[in-house]
């Protein structure tokens, strides 16, 4: 992963941060996934939404705990995307969270 892409995650412009999320998702490396998980804390709901969608596409079970935590996101669209991402990941450990037991 390039240093520049990591820096773009810190830019003031949310569009730039969303573009960095897309670049990281395309890399599919452990380092990229770690940076995406960190970006779940972004102040912009659009960036968080992009991160959740990217993590869902990556289907990495290591992201499940962070995605489950993102179910508490203040933005409803992000929470809805988290459910979709968890379903994409397909980890059976999150079934209980998704059905609300």
JSON list of C-alpha atoms in Angstrom, two decimals, residues 9 17-18 20-22 24-25 32-42 44-58 63 66-67 70 78 81-82 85 88:
[
{"chain": "A", "resi": 9, "resn": "UNK", "atom": "CA", "xyz": [-7.41, 8.87, 4.55]},
{"chain": "A", "resi": 17, "resn": "UNK", "atom": "CA", "xyz": [-11.01, 9.92, 1.79]},
{"chain": "A", "resi": 18, "resn": "UNK", "atom": "CA", "xyz": [-13.68, 7.88, -0.05]},
{"chain": "A", "resi": 20, "resn": "UNK", "atom": "CA", "xyz": [-8.59, 6.33, -0.71]},
{"chain": "A", "resi": 21, "resn": "UNK", "atom": "CA", "xyz": [-11.02, 3.72, 0.66]},
{"chain": "A", "resi": 22, "resn": "UNK", "atom": "CA", "xyz": [-11.66, 2.49, -2.88]},
{"chain": "A", "resi": 24, "resn": "UNK", "atom": "CA", "xyz": [-7.35, 0.31, -0.35]},
{"chain": "A", "resi": 25, "resn": "UNK", "atom": "CA", "xyz": [-10.20, -2.08, -1.09]},
{"chain": "A", "resi": 32, "resn": "UNK", "atom": "CA", "xyz": [-5.14, -2.27, 3.56]},
{"chain": "A", "resi": 33, "resn": "UNK", "atom": "CA", "xyz": [-7.76, -4.11, 5.62]},
{"chain": "A", "resi": 34, "resn": "UNK", "atom": "CA", "xyz": [-6.26, -2.74, 8.84]},
{"chain": "A", "resi": 35, "resn": "UNK", "atom": "CA", "xyz": [-6.45, 0.79, 7.47]},
{"chain": "A", "resi": 36, "resn": "UNK", "atom": "CA", "xyz": [-10.03, 0.27, 6.30]},
{"chain": "A", "resi": 37, "resn": "UNK", "atom": "CA", "xyz": [-11.05, -0.96, 9.75]},
{"chain": "A", "resi": 38, "resn": "UNK", "atom": "CA", "xyz": [-9.51, 2.19, 11.25]},
{"chain": "A", "resi": 39, "resn": "UNK", "atom": "CA", "xyz": [-11.47, 4.28, 8.75]},
{"chain": "A", "resi": 40, "resn": "UNK", "atom": "CA", "xyz": [-14.72, 2.95, 10.24]},
{"chain": "A", "resi": 41, "resn": "UNK", "atom": "CA", "xyz": [-14.21, 5.76, 12.77]},
{"chain": "A", "resi": 42, "resn": "UNK", "atom": "CA", "xyz": [-14.23, 8.50, 10.12]},
{"chain": "A", "resi": 44, "resn": "UNK", "atom": "CA", "xyz": [-18.12, 11.46, 7.59]},
{"chain": "A", "resi": 45, "resn": "UNK", "atom": "CA", "xyz": [-20.97, 8.98, 7.20]},
{"chain": "A", "resi": 46, "resn": "UNK", "atom": "CA", "xyz": [-20.28, 8.69, 3.46]},
{"chain": "A", "resi": 47, "resn": "UNK", "atom": "CA", "xyz": [-16.73, 7.57, 4.14]},
{"chain": "A", "resi": 48, "resn": "UNK", "atom": "CA", "xyz": [-17.90, 5.06, 6.78]},
{"chain": "A", "resi": 49, "resn": "UNK", "atom": "CA", "xyz": [-20.46, 3.75, 4.30]},
{"chain": "A", "resi": 50, "resn": "UNK", "atom": "CA", "xyz": [-17.76, 3.28, 1.65]},
{"chain": "A", "resi": 51, "resn": "UNK", "atom": "CA", "xyz": [-15.58, 1.45, 4.19]},
{"chain": "A", "resi": 52, "resn": "UNK", "atom": "CA", "xyz": [-18.39, -0.90, 5.20]},
{"chain": "A", "resi": 53, "resn": "UNK", "atom": "CA", "xyz": [-19.18, -1.69, 1.57]},
{"chain": "A", "resi": 54, "resn": "UNK", "atom": "CA", "xyz": [-15.49, -2.32, 0.84]},
{"chain": "A", "resi": 55, "resn": "UNK", "atom": "CA", "xyz": [-15.13, -4.65, 3.82]},
{"chain": "A", "resi": 56, "resn": "UNK", "atom": "CA", "xyz": [-18.18, -6.58, 2.73]},
{"chain": "A", "resi": 57, "resn": "UNK", "atom": "CA", "xyz": [-16.72, -7.10, -0.73]},
{"chain": "A", "resi": 58, "resn": "UNK", "atom": "CA", "xyz": [-13.42, -8.25, 0.74]},
{"chain": "A", "resi": 63, "resn": "UNK", "atom": "CA", "xyz": [-13.35, -7.77, 9.94]},
{"chain": "A", "resi": 66, "resn": "UNK", "atom": "CA", "xyz": [-15.28, -4.30, 13.69]},
{"chain": "A", "resi": 67, "resn": "UNK", "atom": "CA", "xyz": [-18.36, -4.60, 11.51]},
{"chain": "A", "resi": 70, "resn": "UNK", "atom": "CA", "xyz": [-20.28, -0.57, 13.42]},
{"chain": "A", "resi": 78, "resn": "UNK", "atom": "CA", "xyz": [-24.27, 2.83, 7.48]},
{"chain": "A", "resi": 81, "resn": "UNK", "atom": "CA", "xyz": [-24.83, -1.48, 4.95]},
{"chain": "A", "resi": 82, "resn": "UNK", "atom": "CA", "xyz": [-23.17, -3.22, 7.90]},
{"chain": "A", "resi": 85, "resn": "UNK", "atom": "CA", "xyz": [-21.51, -6.56, 4.68]},
{"chain": "A", "resi": 88, "resn": "UNK", "atom": "CA", "xyz": [-21.40, -10.97, 2.44]}
]
